[in-house]
Tab-separated table of C-alpha atoms in Angstrom:
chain	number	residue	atom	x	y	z
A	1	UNK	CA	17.574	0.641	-2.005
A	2	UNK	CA	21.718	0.464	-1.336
A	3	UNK	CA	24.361	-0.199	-3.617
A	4	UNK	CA	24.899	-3.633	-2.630
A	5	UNK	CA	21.644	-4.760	-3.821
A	6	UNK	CA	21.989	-7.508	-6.246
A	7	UNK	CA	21.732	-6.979	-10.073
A	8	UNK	CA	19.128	-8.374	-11.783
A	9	UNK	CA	18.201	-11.021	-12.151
A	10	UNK	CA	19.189	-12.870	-8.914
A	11	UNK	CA	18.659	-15.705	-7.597
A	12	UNK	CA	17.842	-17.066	-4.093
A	13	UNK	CA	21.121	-19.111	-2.459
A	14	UNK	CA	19.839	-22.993	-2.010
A	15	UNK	CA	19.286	-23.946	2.134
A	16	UNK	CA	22.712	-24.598	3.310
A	17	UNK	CA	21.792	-28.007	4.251
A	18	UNK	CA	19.576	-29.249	1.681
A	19	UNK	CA	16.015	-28.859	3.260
A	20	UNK	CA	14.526	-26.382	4.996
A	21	UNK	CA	11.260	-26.677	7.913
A	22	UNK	CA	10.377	-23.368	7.706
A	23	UNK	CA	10.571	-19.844	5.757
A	24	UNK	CA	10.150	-16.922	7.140
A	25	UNK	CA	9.587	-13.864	5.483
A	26	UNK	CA	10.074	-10.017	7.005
A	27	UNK	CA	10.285	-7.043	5.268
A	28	UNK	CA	10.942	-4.026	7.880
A	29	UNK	CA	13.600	-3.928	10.371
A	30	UNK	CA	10.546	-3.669	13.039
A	31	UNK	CA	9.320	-7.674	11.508
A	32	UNK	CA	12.940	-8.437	11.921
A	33	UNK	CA	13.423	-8.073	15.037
A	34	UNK	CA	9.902	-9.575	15.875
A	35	UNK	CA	10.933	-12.675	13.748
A	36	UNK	CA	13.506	-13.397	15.354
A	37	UNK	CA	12.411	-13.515	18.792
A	38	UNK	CA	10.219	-15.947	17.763
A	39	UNK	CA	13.030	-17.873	15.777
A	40	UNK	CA	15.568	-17.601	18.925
A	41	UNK	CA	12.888	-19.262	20.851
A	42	UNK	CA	11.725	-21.772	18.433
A	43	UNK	CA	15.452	-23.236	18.111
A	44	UNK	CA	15.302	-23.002	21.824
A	45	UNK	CA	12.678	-25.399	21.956
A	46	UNK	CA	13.889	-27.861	18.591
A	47	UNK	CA	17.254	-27.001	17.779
A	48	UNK	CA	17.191	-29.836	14.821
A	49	UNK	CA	14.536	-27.029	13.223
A	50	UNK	CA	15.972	-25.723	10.158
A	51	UNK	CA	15.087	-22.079	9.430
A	52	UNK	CA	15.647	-19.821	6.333
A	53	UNK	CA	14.804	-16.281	5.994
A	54	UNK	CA	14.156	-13.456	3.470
A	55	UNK	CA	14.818	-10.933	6.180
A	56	UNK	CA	17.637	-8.525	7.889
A	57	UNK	CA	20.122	-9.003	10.569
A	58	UNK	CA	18.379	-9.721	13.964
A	59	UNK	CA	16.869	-13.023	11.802
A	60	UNK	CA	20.444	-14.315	10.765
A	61	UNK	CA	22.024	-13.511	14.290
A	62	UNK	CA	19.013	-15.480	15.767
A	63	UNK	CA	20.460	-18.872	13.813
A	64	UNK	CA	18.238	-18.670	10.749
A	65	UNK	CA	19.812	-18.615	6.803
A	66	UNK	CA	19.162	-15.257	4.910
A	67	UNK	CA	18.411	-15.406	1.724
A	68	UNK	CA	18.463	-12.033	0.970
A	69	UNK	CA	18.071	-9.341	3.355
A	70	UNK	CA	14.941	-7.342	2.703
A	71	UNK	CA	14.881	-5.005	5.977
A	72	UNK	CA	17.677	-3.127	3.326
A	73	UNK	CA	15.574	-3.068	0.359
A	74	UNK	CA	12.470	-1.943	2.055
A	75	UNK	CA	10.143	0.741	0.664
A	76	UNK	CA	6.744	2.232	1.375
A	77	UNK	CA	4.171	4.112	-0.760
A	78	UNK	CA	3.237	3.551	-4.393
A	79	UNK	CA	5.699	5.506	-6.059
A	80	UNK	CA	8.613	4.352	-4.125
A	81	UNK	CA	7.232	0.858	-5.165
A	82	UNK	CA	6.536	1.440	-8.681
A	83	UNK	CA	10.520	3.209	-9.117
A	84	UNK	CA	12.039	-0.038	-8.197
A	85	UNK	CA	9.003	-2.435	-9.702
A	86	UNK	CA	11.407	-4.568	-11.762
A	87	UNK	CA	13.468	-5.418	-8.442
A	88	UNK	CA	10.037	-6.433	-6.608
A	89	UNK	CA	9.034	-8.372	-9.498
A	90	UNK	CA	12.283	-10.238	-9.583
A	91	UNK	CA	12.432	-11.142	-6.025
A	92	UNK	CA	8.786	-11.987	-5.956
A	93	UNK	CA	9.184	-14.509	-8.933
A	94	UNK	CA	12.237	-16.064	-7.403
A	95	UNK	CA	10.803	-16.161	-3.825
A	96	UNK	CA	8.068	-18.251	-5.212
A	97	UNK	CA	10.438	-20.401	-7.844
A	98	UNK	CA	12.907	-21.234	-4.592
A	99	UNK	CA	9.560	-22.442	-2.101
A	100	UNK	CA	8.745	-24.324	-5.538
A	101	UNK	CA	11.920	-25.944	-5.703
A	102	UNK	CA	12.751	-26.588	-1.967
A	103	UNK	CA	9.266	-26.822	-0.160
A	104	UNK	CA	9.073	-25.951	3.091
A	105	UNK	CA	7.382	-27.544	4.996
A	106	UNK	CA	5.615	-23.970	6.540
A	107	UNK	CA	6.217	-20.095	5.469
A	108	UNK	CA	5.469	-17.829	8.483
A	109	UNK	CA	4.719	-13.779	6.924
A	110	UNK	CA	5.594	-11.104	9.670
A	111	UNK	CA	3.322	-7.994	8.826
A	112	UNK	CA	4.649	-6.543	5.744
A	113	UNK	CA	1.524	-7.396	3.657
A	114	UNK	CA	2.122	-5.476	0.646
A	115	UNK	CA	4.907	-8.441	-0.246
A	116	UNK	CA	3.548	-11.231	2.378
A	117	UNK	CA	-0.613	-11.253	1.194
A	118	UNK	CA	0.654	-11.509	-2.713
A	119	UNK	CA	2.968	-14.174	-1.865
A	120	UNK	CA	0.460	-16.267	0.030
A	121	UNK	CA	-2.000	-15.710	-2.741
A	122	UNK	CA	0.495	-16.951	-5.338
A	123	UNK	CA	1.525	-19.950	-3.385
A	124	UNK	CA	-2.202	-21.026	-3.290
A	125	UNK	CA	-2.995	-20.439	-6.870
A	126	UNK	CA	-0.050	-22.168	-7.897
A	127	UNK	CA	-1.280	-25.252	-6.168
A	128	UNK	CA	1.409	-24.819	-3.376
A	129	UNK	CA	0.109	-24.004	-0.340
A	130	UNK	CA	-2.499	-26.044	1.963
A	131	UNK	CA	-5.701	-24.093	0.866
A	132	UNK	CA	-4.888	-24.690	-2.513
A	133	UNK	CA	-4.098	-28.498	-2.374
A	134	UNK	CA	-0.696	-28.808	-1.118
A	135	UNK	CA	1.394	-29.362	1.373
A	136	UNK	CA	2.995	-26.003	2.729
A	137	UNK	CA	1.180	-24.044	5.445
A	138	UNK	CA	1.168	-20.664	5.205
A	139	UNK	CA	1.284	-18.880	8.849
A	140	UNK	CA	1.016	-14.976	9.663
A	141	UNK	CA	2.673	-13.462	12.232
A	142	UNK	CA	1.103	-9.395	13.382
A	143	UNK	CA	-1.808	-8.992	11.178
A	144	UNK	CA	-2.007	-5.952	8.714
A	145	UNK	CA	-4.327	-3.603	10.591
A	146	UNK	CA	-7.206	-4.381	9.475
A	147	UNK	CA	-9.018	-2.458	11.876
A	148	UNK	CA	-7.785	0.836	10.439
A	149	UNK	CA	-8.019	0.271	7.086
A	150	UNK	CA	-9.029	-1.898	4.425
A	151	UNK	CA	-10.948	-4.602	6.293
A	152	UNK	CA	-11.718	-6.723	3.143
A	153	UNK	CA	-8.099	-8.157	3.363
A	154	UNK	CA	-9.700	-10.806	6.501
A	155	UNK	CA	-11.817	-12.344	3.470
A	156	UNK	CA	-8.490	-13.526	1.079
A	157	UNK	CA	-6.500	-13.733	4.579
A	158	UNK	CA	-9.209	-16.529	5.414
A	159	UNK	CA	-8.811	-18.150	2.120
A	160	UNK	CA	-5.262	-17.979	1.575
A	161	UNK	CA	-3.829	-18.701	4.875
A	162	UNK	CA	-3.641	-21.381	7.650
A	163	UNK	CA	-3.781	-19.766	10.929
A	164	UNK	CA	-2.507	-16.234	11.901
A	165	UNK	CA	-1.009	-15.339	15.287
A	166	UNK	CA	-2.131	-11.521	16.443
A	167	UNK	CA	-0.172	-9.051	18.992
A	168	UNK	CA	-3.632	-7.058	19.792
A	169	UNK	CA	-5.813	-8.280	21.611
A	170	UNK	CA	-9.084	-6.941	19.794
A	171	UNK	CA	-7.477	-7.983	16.772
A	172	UNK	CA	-9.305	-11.669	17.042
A	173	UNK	CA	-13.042	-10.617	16.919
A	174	UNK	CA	-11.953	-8.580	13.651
A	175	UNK	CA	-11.878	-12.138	11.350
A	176	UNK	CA	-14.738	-13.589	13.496
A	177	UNK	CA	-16.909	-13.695	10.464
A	178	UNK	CA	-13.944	-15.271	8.707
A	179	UNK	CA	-13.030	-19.204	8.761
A	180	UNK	CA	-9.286	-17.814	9.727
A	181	UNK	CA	-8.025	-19.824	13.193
A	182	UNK	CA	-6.859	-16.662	15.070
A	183	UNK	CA	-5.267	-16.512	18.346
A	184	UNK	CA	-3.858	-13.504	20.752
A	185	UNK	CA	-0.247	-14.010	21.187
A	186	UNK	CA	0.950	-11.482	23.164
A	187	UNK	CA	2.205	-8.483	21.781
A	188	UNK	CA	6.040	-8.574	21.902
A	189	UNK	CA	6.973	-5.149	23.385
A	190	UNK	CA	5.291	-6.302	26.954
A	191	UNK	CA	7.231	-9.873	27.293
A	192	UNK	CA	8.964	-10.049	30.259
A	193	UNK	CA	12.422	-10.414	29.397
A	194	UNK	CA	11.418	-7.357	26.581
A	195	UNK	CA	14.535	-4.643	26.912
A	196	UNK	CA	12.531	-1.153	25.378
A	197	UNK	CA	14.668	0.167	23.170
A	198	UNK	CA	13.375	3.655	24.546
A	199	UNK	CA	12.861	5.348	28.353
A	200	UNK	CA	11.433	8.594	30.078
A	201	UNK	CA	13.089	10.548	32.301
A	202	UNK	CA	12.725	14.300	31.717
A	203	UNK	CA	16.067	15.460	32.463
A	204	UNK	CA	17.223	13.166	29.520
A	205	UNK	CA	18.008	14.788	25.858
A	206	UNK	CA	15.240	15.175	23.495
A	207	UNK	CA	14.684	11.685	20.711
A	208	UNK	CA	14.457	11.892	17.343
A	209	UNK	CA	13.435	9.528	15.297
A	210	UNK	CA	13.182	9.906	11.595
A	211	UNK	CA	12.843	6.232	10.843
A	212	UNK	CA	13.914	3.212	9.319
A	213	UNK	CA	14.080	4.092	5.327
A	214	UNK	CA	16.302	5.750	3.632
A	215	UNK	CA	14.074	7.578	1.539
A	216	UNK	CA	11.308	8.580	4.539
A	217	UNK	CA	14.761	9.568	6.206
A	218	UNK	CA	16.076	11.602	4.112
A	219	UNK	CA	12.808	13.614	3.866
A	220	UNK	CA	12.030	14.399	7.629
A	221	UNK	CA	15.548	14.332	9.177
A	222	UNK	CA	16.827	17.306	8.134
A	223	UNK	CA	13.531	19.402	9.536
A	224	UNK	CA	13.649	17.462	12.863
A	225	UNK	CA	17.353	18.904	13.525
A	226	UNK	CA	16.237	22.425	11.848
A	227	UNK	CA	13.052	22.095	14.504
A	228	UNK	CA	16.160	20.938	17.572
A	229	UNK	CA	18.034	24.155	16.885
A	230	UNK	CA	15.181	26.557	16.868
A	231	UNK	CA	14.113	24.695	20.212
A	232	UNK	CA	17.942	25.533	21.829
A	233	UNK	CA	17.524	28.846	20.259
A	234	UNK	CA	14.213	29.398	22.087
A	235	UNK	CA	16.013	28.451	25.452
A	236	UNK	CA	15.584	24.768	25.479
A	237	UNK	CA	18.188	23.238	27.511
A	238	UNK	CA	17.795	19.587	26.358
A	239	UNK	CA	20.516	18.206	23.723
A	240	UNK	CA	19.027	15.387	21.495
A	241	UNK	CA	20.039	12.098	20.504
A	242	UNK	CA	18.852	10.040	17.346
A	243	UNK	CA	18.671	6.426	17.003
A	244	UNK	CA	19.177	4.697	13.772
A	245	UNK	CA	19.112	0.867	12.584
A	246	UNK	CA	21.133	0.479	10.135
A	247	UNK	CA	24.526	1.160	8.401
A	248	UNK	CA	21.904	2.431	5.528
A	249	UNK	CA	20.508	5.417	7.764
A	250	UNK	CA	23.927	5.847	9.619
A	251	UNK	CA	24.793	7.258	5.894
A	252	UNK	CA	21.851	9.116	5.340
A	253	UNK	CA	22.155	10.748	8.707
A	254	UNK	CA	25.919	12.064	7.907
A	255	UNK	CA	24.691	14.125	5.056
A	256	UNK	CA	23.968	16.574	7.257
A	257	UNK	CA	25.534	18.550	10.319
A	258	UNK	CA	24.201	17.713	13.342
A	259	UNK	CA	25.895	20.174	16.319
A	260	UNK	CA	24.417	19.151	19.953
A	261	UNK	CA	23.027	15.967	18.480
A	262	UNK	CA	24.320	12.260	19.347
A	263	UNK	CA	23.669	9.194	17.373
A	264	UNK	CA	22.878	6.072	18.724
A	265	UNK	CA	22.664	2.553	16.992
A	266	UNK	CA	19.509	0.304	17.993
A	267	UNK	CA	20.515	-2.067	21.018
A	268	UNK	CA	20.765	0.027	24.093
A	269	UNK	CA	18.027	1.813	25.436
A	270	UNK	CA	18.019	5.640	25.175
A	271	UNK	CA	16.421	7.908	27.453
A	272	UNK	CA	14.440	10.523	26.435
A	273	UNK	CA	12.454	13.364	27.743
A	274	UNK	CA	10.732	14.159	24.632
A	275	UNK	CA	10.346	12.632	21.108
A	276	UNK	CA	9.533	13.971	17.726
A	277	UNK	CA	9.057	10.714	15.713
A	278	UNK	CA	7.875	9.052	12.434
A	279	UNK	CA	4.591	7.106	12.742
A	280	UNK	CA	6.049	3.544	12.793
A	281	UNK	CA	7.155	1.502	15.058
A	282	UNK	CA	9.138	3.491	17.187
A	283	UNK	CA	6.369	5.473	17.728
A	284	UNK	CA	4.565	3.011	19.727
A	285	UNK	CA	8.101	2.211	21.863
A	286	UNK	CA	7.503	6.056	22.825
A	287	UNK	CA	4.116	5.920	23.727
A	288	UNK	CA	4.722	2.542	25.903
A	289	UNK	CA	7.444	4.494	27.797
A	290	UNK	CA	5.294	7.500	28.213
A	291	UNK	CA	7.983	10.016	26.579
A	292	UNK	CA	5.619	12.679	25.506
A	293	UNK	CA	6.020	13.616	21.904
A	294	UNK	CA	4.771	14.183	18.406
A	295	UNK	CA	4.622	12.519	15.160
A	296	UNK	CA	6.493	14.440	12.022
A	297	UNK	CA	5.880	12.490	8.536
A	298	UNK	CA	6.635	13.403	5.071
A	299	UNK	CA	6.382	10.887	2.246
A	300	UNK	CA	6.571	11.559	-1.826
A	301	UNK	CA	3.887	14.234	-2.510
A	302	UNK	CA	2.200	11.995	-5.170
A	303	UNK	CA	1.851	9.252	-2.385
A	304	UNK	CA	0.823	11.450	0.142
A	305	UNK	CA	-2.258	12.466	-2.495
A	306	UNK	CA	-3.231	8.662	-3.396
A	307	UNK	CA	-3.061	7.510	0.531
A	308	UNK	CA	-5.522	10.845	1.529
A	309	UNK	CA	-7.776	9.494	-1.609
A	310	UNK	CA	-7.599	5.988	-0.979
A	311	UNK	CA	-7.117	5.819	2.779
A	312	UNK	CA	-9.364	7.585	5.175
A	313	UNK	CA	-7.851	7.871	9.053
A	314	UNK	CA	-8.600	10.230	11.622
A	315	UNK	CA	-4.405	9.410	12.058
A	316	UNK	CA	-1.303	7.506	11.150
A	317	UNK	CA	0.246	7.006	14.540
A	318	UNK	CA	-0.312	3.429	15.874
A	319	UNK	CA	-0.812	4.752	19.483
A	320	UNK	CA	-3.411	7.569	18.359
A	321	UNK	CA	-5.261	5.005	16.084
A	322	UNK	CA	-5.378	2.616	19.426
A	323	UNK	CA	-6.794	5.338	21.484
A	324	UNK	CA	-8.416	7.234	19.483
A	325	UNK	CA	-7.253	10.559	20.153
A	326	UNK	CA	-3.724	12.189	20.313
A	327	UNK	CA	-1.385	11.584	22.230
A	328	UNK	CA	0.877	12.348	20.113
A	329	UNK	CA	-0.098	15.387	17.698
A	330	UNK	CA	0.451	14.402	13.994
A	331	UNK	CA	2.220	16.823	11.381
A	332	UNK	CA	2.147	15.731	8.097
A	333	UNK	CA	3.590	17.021	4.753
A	334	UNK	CA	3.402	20.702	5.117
A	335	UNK	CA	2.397	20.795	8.496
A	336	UNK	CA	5.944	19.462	9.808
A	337	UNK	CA	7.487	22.620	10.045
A	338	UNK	CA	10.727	23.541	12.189
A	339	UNK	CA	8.532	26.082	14.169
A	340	UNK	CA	5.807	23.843	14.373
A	341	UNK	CA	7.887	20.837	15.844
A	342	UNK	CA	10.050	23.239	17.919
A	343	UNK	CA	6.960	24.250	19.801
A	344	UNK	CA	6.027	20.781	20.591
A	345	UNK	CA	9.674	19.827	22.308
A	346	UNK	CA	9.242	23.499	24.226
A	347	UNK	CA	5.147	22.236	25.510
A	348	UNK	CA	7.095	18.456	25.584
A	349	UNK	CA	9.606	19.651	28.091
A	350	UNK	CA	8.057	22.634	29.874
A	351	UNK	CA	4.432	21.730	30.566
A	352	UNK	CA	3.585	19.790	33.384
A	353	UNK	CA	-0.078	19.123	32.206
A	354	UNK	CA	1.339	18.200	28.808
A	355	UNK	CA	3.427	15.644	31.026
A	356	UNK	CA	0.373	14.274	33.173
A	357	UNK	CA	-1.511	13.621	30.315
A	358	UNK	CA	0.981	11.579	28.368
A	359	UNK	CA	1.148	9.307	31.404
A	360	UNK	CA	-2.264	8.419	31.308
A	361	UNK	CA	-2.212	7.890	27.875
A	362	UNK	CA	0.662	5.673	28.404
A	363	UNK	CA	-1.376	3.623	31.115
A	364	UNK	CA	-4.279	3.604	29.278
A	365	UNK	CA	-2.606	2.086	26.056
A	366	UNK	CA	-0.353	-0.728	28.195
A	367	UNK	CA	-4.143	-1.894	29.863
A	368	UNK	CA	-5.150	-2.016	26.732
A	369	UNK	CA	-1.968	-4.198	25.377
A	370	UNK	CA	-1.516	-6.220	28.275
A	371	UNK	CA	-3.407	-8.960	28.242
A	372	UNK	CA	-3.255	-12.771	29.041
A	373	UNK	CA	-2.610	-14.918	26.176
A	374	UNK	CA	-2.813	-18.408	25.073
A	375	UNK	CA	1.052	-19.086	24.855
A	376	UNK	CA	3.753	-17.292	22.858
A	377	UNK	CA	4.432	-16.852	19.146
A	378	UNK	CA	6.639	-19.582	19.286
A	379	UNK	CA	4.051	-21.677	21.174
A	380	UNK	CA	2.040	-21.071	18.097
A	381	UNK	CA	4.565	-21.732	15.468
A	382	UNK	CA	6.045	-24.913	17.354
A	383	UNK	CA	2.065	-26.194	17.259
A	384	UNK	CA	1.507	-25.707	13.939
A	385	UNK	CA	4.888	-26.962	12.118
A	386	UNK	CA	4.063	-30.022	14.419
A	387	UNK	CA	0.780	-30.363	12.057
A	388	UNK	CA	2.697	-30.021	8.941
A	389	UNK	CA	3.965	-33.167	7.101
């Protein structure tokens, strides 16, 4: 949360032009920029399409109207959730009261299905939505991961939504017990115009990459530098670099000092010949360029305790959950020590074998990405708002 969230309560500005075609809704900077690829395309195709958005810059810059921007708002983990529950609440009441008011004619949810699945269920039981007898179709873009964990959600998926659009390829036989129309789109990091955000090349400076919230931010970043200085200490000649998204983590990254270290805004790509990196997205950008690596994490003890109770992973990277093993080593909590992480950029840097390896994880996991699909996202979309009325 910033200081330019709105008070409570808020509401929702109207569309600028009256109407609307379609809502989208993205809740991480990662579904941002995902959105609005498909959005920039979309208007390629029909620019008379009218597009709103509750979502963060890269969806405004590609031509659609944000509501609110949610990217700057986002949180993960129950207790982060339950400290700002009256702020969810609001926006989730007045998300729902503006698609009353101003119907679009479709809502497209990119990931974020702790907000998204809620929404879609409300819009059906409030007689809204297509499966519930109306006249708005609800459309998901990158499914929750079903495949991981908690594979029950493909049952209300299949009853509260219209079609969803998938960026694995494996990802369609998961719902084929499920009514759900599901189709492979592509997954958006292998399109050909695609710039990486990320590259190898080992005499680059060492990556890291504490995220995208504030609050997951604050926690790690100060042990990845600690873990960069014991690393120089030990003889390491690589400098690092760390790339942020936001004016949000630019201010949570100037708390502390940061000698030898350059930061770098999202929007160029950043060469890197080793990586110590949260588990989200960025993560998989790593793995796809073959920087070898490891994954640091540390969330709210109390959520770390409900997710090992409730959620049961042999990991948390996206890359090591698609080929099941590690490529890159996972330390968690109070496993994501200095010493610990230091060792990794010295075996990162200085081991050929530890080199080879990550290669052939990297091929391995762009076969398994790279496949042919049916069309794009906004193939998908533009087929689909054609259906609504």
């Amino acid at each position: 949360m910033t200081a330019s969230q709105p008070l409570l309560p808020f509401r929702l500005p109207p569309p600028a032009g009256g109407r609307v075609d379609l809502l989208v809704v993205a809740g991480e900077h990662s579904g941002d920029e995902h959105a609005a690829r498909m959005v920039r395309e979309l208007r390629a195709k029909h620019p008379e399409l009218v597009v709103a958005a509750l979502g963060g810059p890269g969806l405004a810059a590609a031509g659609a109207q944000l509501l609110h921007d949610l990217t700057s708002t986002s949180v993960v983990g129950l207790v982060e959730v339950l400290k700002h529950y009256s702020f969810f609440k609001a926006l989730f009441a007045e998300t729902l009261r503006w698609i009353g008011e101003y119907r679009p004619r479709a809502v497209c949810f990119v990931d974020y299905p702790g907000l998204n699945l809620r929404l879609a269920a409300a819009l059906r039981e409030r007689g809204l939505s297509v499966q519930g007898g109306g006249r708005i179709r609800l459309l998901y873009y990158i499914s929750p991961q079903i495949w991981a964990w908690k594979a029950g959600r493909r049952h209300t998926m299949a009853r509260d939504l219209d079609a969803l659009a998938v960026i694995f390829p494996f990802e369609v036989e998961c719902y084929a017990d499920t009514r759900l129309p599901v189709e492979f789109v592509g997954h958006p990091f292998l399109a050909p115009d695609y710039v990486p955000p990320v590259s190898y090349d080992p005499q680059a400076p060492v990556l890291l990459l504490p995220g995208s919230r504030t609050q997951a931010v604050a926690r790690i970043y100060p042990v990845l530098l600690a873990a960069q200085a014991r690393y120089r200490a030990g003889g390491g000649e690589k400098e690092a670099a760390v790339i942020y998204p936001s004016d949000e983590v630019a201010a949570v990254l100037q708390r502390w000092d940061a000698p030898g270290c350059r930061a770098v805004r999202t929007g160029t790509t950043v060469a890197a010949s080793a990586v110590l990196t949260s588990s989200g997205t960025m993560s998989l950008h790593c793995a796809l360029a073959g920087i070898p690596g490891a994954i640091a994490y540390r969330t709210n003890p109390l959520t770390y305790l409900l997710a090992r109770w409730w959620v049961k992973l042999d990991y948390i990277g996206i890359a090591n959950l698609l080929l099941h093993e590690p490529m890159y080593p996972e330390f968690i909590q109070g496993a994501a020590t200095p010493a610990a992480l230091a060792a990794q950029l010295r075996a990162c840097t200085g081991d050929t074998e530890r080199r080879t390896r990550t290669k052939a994880q990297q091929q391995r996991l762009r076969a398994l990405l790279d496949q042919p699909a049916a069309g794009t996202v906004a193939d998908w979309m533009s087929r689909h708002l054609q259906e609504s009325p």
